[in-house]
N, C-alpha and C. Protein backbone atom coordinates (compact mmCIF):
# COMPACT_ATOMS: atom_id res chain seq x y z
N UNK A 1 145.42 152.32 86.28
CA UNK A 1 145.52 150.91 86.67
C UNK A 1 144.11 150.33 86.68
N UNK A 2 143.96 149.34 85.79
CA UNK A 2 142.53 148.99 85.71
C UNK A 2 142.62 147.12 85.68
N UNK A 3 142.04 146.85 86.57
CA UNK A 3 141.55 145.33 86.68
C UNK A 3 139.99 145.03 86.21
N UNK A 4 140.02 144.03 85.17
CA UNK A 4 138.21 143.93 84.52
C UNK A 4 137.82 142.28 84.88
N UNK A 5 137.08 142.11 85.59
CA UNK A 5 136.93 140.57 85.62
C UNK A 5 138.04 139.70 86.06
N UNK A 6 138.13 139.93 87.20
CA UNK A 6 140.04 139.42 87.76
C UNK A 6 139.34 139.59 89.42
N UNK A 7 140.05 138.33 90.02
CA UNK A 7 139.83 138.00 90.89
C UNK A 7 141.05 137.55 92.04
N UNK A 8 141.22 137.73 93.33
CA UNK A 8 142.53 137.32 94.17
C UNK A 8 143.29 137.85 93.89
N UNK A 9 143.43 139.52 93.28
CA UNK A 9 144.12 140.33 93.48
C UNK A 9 145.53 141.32 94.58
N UNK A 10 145.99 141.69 94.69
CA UNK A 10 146.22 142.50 95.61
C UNK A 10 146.94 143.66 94.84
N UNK A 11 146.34 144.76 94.70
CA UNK A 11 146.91 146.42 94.43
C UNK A 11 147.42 147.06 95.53
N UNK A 12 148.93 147.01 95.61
CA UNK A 12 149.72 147.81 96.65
C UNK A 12 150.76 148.93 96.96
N UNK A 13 150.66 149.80 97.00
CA UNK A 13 151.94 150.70 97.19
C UNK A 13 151.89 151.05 95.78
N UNK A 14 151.29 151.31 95.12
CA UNK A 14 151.65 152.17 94.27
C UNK A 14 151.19 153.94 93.97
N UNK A 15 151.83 154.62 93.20
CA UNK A 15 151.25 155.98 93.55
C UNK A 15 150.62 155.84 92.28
N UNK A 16 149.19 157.01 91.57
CA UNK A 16 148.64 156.94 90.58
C UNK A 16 148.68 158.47 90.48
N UNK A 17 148.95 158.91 89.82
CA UNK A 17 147.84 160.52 89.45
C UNK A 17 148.18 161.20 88.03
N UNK A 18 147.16 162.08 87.82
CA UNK A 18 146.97 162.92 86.66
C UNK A 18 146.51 161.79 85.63
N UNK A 19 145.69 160.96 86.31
CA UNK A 19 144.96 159.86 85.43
C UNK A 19 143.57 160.31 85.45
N UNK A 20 142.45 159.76 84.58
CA UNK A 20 141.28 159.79 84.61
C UNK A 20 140.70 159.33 85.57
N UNK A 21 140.76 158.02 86.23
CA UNK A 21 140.96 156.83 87.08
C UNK A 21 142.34 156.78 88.14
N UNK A 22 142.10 156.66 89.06
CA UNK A 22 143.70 156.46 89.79
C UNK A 22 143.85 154.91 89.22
N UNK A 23 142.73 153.84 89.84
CA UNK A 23 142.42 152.60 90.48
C UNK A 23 141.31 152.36 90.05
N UNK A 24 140.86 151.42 88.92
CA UNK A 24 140.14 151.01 88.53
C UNK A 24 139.65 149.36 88.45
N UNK A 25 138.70 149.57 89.28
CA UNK A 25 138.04 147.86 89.23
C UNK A 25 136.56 147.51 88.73
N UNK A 26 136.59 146.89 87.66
CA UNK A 26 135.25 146.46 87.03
C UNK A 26 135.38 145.34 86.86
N UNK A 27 133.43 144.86 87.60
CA UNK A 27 133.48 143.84 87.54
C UNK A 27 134.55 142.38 88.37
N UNK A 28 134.89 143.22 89.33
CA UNK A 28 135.97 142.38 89.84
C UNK A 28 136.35 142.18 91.43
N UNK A 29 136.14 140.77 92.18
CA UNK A 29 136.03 140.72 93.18
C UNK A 29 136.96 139.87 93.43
N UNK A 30 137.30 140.05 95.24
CA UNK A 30 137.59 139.18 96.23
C UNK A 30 139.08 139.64 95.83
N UNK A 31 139.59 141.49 95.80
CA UNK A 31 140.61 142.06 95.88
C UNK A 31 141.44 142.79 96.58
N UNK A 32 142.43 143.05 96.96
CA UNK A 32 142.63 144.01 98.03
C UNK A 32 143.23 145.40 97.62
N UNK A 33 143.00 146.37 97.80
CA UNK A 33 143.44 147.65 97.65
C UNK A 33 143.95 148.20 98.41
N UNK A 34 145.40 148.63 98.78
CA UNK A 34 146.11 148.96 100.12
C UNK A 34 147.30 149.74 99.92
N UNK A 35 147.37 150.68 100.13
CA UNK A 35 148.43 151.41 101.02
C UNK A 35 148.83 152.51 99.38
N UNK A 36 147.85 152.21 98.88
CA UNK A 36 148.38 153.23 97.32
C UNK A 36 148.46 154.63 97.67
N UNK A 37 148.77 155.72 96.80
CA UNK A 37 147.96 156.90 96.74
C UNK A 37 148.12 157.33 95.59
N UNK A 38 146.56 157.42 95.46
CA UNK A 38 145.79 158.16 94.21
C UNK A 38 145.40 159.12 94.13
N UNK A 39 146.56 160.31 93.95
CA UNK A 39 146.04 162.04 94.10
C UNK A 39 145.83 162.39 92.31
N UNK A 40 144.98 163.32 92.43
CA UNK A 40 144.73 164.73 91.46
C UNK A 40 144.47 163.86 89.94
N UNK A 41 143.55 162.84 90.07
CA UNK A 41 143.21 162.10 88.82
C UNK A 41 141.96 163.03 88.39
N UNK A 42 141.19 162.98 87.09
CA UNK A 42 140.34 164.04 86.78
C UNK A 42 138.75 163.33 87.38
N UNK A 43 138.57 162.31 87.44
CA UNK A 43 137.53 161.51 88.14
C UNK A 43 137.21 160.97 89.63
N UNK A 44 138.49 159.55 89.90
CA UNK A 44 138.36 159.24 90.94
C UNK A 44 139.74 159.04 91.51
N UNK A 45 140.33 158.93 92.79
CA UNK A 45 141.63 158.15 93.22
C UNK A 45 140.79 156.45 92.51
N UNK A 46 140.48 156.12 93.50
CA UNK A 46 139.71 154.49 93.11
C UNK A 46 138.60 154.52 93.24
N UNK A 47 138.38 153.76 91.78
CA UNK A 47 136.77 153.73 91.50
C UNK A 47 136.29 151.96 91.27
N UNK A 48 135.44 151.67 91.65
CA UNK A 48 134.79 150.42 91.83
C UNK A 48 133.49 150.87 91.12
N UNK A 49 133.48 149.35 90.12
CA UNK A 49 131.57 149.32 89.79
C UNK A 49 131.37 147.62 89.39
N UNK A 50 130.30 146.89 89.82
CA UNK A 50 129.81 145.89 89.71
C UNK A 50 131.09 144.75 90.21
N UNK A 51 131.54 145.28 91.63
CA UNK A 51 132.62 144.48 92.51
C UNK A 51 132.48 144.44 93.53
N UNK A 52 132.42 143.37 94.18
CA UNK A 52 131.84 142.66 95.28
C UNK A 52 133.39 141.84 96.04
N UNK A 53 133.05 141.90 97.50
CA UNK A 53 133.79 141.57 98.40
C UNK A 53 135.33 141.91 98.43
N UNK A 54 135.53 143.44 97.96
CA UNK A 54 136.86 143.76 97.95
C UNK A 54 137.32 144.41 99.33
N UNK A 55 138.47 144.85 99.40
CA UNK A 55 139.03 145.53 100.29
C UNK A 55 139.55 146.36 100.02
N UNK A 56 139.25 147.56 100.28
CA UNK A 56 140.16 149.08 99.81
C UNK A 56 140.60 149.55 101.28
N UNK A 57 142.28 149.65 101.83
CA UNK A 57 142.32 149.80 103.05
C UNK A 57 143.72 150.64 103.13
N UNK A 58 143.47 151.81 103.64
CA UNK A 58 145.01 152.58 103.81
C UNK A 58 145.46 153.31 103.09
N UNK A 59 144.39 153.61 102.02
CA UNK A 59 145.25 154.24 100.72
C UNK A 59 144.86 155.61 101.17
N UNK A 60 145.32 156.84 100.37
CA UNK A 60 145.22 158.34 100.24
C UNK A 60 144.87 158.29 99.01
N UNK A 61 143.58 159.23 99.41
CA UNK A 61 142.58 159.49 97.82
C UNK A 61 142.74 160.61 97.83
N UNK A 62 143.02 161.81 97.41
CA UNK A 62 143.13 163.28 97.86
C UNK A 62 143.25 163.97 96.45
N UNK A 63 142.30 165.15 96.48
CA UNK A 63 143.01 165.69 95.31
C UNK A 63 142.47 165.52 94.08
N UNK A 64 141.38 164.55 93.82
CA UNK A 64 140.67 164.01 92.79
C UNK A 64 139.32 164.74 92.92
N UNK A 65 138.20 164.27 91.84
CA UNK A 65 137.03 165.13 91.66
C UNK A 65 136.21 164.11 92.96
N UNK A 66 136.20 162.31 92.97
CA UNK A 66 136.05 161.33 94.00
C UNK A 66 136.76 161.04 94.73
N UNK A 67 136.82 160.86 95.70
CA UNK A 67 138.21 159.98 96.74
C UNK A 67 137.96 158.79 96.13
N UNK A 68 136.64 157.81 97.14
CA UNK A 68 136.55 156.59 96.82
C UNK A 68 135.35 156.63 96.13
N UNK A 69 135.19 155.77 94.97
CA UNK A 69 133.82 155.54 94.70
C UNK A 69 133.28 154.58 94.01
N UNK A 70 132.51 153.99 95.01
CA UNK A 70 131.62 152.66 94.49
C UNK A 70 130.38 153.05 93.63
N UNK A 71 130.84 152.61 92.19
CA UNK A 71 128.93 153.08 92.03
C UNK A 71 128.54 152.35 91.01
N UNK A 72 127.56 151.50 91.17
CA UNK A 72 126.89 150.77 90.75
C UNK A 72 127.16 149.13 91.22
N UNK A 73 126.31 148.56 91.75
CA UNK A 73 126.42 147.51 92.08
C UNK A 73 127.82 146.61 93.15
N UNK A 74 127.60 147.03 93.61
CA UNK A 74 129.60 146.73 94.64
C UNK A 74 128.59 146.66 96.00
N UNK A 75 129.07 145.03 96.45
CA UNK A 75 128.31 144.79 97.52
C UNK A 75 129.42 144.22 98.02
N UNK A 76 129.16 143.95 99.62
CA UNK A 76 129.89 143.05 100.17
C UNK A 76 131.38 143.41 100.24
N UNK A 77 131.76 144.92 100.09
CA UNK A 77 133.13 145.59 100.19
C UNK A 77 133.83 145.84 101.12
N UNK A 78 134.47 146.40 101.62
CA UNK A 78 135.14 147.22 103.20
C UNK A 78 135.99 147.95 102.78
N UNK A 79 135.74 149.52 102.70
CA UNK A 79 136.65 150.46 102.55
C UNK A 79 136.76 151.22 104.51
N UNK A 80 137.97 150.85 104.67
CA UNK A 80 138.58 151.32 105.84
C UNK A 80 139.67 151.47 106.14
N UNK A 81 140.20 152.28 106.86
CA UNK A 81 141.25 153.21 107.41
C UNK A 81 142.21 154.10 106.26
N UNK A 82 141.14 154.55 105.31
CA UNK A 82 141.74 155.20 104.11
C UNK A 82 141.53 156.89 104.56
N UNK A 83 142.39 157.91 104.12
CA UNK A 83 142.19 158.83 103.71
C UNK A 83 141.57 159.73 102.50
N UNK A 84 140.43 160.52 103.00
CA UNK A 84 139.69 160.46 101.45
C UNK A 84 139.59 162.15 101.66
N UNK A 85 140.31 163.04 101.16
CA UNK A 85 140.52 164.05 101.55
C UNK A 85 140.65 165.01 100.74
N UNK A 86 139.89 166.35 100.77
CA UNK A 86 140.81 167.45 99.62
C UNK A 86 140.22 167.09 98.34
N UNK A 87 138.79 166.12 98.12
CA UNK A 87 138.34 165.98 96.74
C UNK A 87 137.48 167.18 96.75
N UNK A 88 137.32 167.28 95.14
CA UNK A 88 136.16 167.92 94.85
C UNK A 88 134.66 167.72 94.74
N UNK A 89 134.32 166.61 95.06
CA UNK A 89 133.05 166.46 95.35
C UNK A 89 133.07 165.52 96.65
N UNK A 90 133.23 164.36 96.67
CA UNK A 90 133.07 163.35 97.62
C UNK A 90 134.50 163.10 98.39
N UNK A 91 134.38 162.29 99.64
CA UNK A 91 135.73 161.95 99.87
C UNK A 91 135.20 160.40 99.72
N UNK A 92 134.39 159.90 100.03
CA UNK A 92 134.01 158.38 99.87
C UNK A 92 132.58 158.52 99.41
N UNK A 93 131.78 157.83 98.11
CA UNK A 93 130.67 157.53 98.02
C UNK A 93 130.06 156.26 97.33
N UNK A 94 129.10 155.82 98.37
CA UNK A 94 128.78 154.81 97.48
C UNK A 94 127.35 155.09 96.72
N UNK A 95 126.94 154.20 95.69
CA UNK A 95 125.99 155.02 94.74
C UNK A 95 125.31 153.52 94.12
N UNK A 96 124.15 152.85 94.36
CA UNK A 96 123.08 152.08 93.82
C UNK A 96 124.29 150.19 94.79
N UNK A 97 124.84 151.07 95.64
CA UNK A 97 125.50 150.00 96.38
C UNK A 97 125.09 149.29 97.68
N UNK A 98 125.25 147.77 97.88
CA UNK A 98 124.71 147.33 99.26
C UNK A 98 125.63 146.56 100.15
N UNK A 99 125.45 146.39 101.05
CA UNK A 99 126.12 145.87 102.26
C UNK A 99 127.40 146.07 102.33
N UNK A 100 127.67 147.15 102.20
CA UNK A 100 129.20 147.59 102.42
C UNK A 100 129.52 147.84 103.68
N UNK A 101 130.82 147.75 104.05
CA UNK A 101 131.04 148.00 105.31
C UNK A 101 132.15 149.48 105.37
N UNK A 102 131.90 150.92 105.38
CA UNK A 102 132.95 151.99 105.49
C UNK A 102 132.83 152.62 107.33
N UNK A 103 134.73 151.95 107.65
CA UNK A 103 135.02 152.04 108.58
C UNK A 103 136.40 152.75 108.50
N UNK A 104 136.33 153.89 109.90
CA UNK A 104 137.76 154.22 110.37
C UNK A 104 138.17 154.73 109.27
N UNK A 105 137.58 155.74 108.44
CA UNK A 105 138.28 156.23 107.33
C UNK A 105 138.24 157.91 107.45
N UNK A 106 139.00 158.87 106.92
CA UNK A 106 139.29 160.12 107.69
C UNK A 106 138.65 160.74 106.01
N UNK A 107 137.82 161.23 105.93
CA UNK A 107 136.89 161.98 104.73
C UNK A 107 136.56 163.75 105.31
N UNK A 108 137.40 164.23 105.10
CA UNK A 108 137.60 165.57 105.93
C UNK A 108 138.06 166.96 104.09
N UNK A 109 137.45 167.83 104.51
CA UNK A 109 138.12 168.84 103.86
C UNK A 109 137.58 168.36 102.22
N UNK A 110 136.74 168.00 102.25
CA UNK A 110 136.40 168.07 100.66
C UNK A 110 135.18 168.45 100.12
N UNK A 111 135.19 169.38 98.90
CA UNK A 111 134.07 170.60 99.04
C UNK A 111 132.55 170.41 98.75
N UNK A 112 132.31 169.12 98.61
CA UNK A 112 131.26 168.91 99.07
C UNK A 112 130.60 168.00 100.14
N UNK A 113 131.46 166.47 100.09
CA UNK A 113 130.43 165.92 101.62
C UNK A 113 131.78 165.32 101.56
N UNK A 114 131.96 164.63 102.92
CA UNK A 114 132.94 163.68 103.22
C UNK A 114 132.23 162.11 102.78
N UNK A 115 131.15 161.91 102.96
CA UNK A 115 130.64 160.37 102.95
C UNK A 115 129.02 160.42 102.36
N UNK A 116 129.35 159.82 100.92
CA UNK A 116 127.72 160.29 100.73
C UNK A 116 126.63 158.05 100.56
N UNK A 117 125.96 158.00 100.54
CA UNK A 117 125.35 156.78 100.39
C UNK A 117 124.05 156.91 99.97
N UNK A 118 124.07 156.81 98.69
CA UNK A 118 122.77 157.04 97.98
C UNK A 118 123.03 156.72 96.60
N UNK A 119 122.00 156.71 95.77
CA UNK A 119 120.49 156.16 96.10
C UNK A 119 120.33 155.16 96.27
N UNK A 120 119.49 154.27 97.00
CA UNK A 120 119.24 152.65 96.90
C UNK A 120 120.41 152.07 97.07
N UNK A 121 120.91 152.31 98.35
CA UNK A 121 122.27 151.92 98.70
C UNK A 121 121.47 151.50 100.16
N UNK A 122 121.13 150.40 100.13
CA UNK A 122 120.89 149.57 101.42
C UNK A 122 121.26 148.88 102.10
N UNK A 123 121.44 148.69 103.72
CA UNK A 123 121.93 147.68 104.13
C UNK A 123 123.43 147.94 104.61
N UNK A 124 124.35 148.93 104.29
CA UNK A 124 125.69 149.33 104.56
C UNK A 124 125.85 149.96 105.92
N UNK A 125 126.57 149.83 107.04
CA UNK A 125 127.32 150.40 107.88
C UNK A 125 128.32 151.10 107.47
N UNK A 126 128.17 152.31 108.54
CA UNK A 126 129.46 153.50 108.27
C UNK A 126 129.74 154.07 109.68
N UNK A 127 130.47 153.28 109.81
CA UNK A 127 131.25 153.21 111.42
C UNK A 127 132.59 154.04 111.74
N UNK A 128 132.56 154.82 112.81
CA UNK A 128 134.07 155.44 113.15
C UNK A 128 134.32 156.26 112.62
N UNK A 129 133.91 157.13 111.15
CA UNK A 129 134.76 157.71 110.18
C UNK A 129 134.66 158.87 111.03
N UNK A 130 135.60 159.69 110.39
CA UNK A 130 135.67 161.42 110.77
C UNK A 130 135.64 162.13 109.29
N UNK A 131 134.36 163.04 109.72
CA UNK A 131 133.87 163.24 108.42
C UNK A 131 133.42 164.75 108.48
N UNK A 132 134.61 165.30 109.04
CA UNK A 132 134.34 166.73 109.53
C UNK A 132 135.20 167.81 108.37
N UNK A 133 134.45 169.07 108.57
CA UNK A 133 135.20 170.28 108.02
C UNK A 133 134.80 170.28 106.31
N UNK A 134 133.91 169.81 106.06
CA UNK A 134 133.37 169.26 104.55
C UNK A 134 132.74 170.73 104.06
N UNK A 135 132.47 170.89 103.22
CA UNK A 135 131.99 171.99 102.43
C UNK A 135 130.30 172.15 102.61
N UNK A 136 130.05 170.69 102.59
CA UNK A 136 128.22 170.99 102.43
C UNK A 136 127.89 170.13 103.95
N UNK A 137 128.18 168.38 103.90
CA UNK A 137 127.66 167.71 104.56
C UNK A 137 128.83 166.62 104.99
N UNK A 138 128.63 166.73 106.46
CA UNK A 138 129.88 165.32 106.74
C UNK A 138 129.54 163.80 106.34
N UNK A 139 128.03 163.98 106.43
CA UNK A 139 128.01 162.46 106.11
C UNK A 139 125.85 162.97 105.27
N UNK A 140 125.99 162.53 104.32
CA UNK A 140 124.84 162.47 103.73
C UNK A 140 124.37 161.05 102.64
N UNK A 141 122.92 160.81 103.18
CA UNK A 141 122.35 159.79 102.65
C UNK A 141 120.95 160.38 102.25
N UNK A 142 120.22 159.57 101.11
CA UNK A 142 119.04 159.87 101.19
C UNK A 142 118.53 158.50 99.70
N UNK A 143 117.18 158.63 100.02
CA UNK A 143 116.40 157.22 99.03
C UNK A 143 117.27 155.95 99.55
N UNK A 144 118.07 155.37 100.78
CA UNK A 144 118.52 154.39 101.15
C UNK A 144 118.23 154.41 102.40
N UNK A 145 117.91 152.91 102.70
CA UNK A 145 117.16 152.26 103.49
C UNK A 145 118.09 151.06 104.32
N UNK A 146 117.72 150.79 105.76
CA UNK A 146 118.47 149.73 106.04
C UNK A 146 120.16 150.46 106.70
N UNK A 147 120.45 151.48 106.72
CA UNK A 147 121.39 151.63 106.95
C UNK A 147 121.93 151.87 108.47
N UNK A 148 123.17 151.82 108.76
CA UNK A 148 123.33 152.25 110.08
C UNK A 148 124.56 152.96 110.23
N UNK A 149 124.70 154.10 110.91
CA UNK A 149 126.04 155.30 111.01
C UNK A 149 125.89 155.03 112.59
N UNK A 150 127.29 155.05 113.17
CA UNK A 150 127.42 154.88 114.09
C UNK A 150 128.79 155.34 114.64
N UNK A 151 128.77 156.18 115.46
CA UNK A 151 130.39 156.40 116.29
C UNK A 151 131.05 157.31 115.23
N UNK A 152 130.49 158.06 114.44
CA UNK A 152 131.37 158.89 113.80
C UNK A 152 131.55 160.57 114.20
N UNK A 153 132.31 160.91 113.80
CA UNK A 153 132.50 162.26 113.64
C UNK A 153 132.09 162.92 112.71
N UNK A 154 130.86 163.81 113.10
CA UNK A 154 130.54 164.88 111.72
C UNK A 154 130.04 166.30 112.08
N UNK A 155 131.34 166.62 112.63
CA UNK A 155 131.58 168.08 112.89
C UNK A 155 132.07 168.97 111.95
N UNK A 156 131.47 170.61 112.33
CA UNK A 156 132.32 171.85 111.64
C UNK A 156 132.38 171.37 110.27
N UNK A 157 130.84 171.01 109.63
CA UNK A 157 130.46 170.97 108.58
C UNK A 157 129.76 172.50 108.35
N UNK A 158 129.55 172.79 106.36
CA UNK A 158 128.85 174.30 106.59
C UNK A 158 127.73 174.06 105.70
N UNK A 159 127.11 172.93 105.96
CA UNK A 159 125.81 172.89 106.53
C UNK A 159 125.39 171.91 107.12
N UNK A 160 125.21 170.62 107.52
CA UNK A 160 124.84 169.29 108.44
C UNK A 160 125.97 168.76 108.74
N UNK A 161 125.94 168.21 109.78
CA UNK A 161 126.68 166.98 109.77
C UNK A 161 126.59 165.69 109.23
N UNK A 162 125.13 165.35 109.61
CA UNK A 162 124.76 163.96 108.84
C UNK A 162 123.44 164.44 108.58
N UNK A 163 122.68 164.09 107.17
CA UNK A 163 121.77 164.73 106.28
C UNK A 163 121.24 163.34 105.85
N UNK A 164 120.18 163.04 106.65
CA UNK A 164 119.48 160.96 106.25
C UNK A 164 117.89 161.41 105.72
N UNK A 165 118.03 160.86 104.51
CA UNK A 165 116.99 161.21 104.01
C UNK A 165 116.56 159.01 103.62
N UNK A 166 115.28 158.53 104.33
CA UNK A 166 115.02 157.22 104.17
C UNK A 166 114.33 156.50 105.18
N UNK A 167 114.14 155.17 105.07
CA UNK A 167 113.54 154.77 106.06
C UNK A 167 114.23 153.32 106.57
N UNK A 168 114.02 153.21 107.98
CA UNK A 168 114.72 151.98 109.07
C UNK A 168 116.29 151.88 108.97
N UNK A 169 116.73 153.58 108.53
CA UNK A 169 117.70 154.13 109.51
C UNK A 169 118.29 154.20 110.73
N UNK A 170 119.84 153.66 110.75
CA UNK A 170 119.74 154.18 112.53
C UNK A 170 121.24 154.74 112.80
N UNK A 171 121.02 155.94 113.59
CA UNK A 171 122.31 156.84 113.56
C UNK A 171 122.56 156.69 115.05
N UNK A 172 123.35 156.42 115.52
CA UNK A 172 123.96 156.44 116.95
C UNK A 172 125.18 156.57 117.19
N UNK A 173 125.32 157.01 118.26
CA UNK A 173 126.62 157.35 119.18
C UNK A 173 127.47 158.49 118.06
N UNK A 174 126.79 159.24 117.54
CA UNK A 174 127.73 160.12 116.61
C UNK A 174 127.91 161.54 116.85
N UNK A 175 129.30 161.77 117.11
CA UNK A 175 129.10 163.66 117.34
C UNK A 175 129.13 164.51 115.77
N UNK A 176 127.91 165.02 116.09
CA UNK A 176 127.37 166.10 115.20
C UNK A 176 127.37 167.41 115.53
N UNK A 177 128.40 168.03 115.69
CA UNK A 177 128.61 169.58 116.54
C UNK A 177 129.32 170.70 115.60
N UNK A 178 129.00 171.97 116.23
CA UNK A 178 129.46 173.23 115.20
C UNK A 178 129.30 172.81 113.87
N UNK A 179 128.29 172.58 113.22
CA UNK A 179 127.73 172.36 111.92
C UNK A 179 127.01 174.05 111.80
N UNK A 180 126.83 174.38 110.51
CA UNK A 180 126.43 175.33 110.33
C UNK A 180 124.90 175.66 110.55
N UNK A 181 124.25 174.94 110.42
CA UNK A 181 122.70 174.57 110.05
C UNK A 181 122.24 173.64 111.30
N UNK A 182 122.94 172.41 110.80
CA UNK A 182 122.03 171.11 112.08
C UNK A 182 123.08 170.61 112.18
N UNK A 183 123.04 169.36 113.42
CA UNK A 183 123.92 168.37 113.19
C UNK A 183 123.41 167.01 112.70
N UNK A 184 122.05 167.02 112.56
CA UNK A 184 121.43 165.33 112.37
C UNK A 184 120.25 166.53 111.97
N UNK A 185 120.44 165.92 110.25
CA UNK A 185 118.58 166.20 109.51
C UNK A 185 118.08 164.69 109.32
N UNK A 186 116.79 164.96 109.20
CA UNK A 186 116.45 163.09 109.27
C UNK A 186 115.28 163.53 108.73
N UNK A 187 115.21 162.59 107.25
CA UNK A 187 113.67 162.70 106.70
C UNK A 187 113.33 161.03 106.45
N UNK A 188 111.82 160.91 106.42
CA UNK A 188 111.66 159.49 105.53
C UNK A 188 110.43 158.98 107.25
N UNK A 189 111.04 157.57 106.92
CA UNK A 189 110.19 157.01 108.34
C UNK A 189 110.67 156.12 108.77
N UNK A 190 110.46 155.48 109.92
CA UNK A 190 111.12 154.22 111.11
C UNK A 190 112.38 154.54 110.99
N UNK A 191 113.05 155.79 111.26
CA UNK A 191 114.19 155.84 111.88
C UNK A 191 114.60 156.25 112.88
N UNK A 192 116.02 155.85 113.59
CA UNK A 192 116.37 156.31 115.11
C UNK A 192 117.49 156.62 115.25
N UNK A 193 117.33 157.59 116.11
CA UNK A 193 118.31 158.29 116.31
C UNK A 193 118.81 158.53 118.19
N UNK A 194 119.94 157.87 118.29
CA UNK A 194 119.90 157.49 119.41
C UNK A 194 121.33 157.77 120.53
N UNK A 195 121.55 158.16 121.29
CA UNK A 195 122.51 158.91 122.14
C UNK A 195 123.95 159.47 121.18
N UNK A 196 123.40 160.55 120.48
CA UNK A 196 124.41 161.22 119.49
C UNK A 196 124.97 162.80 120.63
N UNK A 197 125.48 163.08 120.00
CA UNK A 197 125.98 164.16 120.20
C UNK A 197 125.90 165.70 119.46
N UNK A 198 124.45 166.20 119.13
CA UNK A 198 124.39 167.18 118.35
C UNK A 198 124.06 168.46 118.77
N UNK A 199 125.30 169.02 119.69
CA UNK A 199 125.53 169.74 120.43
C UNK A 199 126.09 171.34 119.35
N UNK A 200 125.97 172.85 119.93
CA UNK A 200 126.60 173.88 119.67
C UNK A 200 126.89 173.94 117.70
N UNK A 201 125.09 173.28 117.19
CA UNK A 201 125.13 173.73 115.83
C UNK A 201 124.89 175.15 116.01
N UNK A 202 125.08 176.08 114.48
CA UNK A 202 124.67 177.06 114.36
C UNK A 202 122.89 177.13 114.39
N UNK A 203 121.99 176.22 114.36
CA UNK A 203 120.88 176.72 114.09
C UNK A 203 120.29 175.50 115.14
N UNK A 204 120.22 174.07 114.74
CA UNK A 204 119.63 173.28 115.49
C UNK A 204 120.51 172.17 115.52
N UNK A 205 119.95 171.26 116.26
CA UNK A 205 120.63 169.81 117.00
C UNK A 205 120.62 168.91 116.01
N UNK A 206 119.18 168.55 116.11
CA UNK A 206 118.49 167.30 115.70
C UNK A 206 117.03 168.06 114.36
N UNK A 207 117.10 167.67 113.26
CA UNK A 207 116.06 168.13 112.98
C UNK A 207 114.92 167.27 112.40
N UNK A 208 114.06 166.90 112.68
CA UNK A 208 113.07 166.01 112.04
C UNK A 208 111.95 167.00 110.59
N UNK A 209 112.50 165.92 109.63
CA UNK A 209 111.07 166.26 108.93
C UNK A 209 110.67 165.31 107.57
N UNK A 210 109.68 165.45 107.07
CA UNK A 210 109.01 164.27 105.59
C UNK A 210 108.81 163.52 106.33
């Protein structure tokens, strides 16, 4: 399912899989994406590039090589209360993307990170998610700036919970626990890190370094 330059959309309830693409949007804003599910496509459930002010909300991404993935240019989005689960690399990532808003979305069980935001992905909030039980990292960023994680879950990861590599970062109120390694790595500069929860890692809490 692919929309190119199309606008006032709404994609709903439909199922996609054993596609390349579940959900495809290029170039195309001010859409809504809701309640689909896009399992076991060879790429992404839904993939976004150079689309601005959409809504991806409720769907099940599971099963694909991406859950969700924004990459390249997609500003001004809101992917929330989706399931992004059981991929092979990402469960949600955004990639050269800004001011997105990823909220309340469950990115659990996929073998490499639940939530990744990088590179030069500035300016985005990632609020609420549960981003636990991931293969590498529950929530990893790095070369992006401006960002803020807040109130999430990024536990019983097997290795970080949240992995921020950047500067004028700010991670708060987030439990980071039983991670293999750390629960909060933090490289770069002017960032804060502020009443989290990075309790009963295997190695350390909080780790500062670069």
């Amino acid at each position: 399912m692919n929309l190119f330059s199309s606008k006032n959309n709404t994609i709903s309830g439909n199922t996609v899989y054993n596609n390349t693409y579940g959900i495809f949007l290029d170039s195309s804003d001010n859409n809504t994406v809701s309640g689909n599910n896009a399992t076991n496509n060879i790429n992404a459930g839904i993939y976004l590039t150079s689309s601005n002010n959409n809504t991806v909300l409720g769907n099940n991404a599971t099963n694909n090589d991406y859950g969700i993935w924004l990459k390249i240019s997609n500003n001004n989005n809101t992917v929330s209360g989706n399931n992004a689960s059981n991929n092979s690399q990402y469960g949600i990532q955004l990639y050269f993307s800004d001011n997105n808003t990823v909220l309340g979305n469950n990115a659990t069980n996929n073998q490499y990170c639940g939530i990744g935001i990088f590179p030069d992905s500035d300016n985005n909030t990632v609020s609420g998610n549960n981003a636990s039980n991931n293969g590498q990292y529950g929530i990893q960023s790095y070369s992006s700036n401006y960002n803020t994680f807040t109130g999430n879950n990024a536990s019983n990861n097997d290795r970080y919970g949240i992995g921020l590599g950047g500067s004028n970062n700010t991670v708060s109120g987030n439990n980071a626990h039983h991670n293999t390694e750390a629960g909060i790595e933090m490289s770069g500069s002017n960032n804060t890190a502020t009443g989290n929860n990075a309790s009963n890692n295997d190695e350390y809490g909080i780790v500062l370094g670069g």
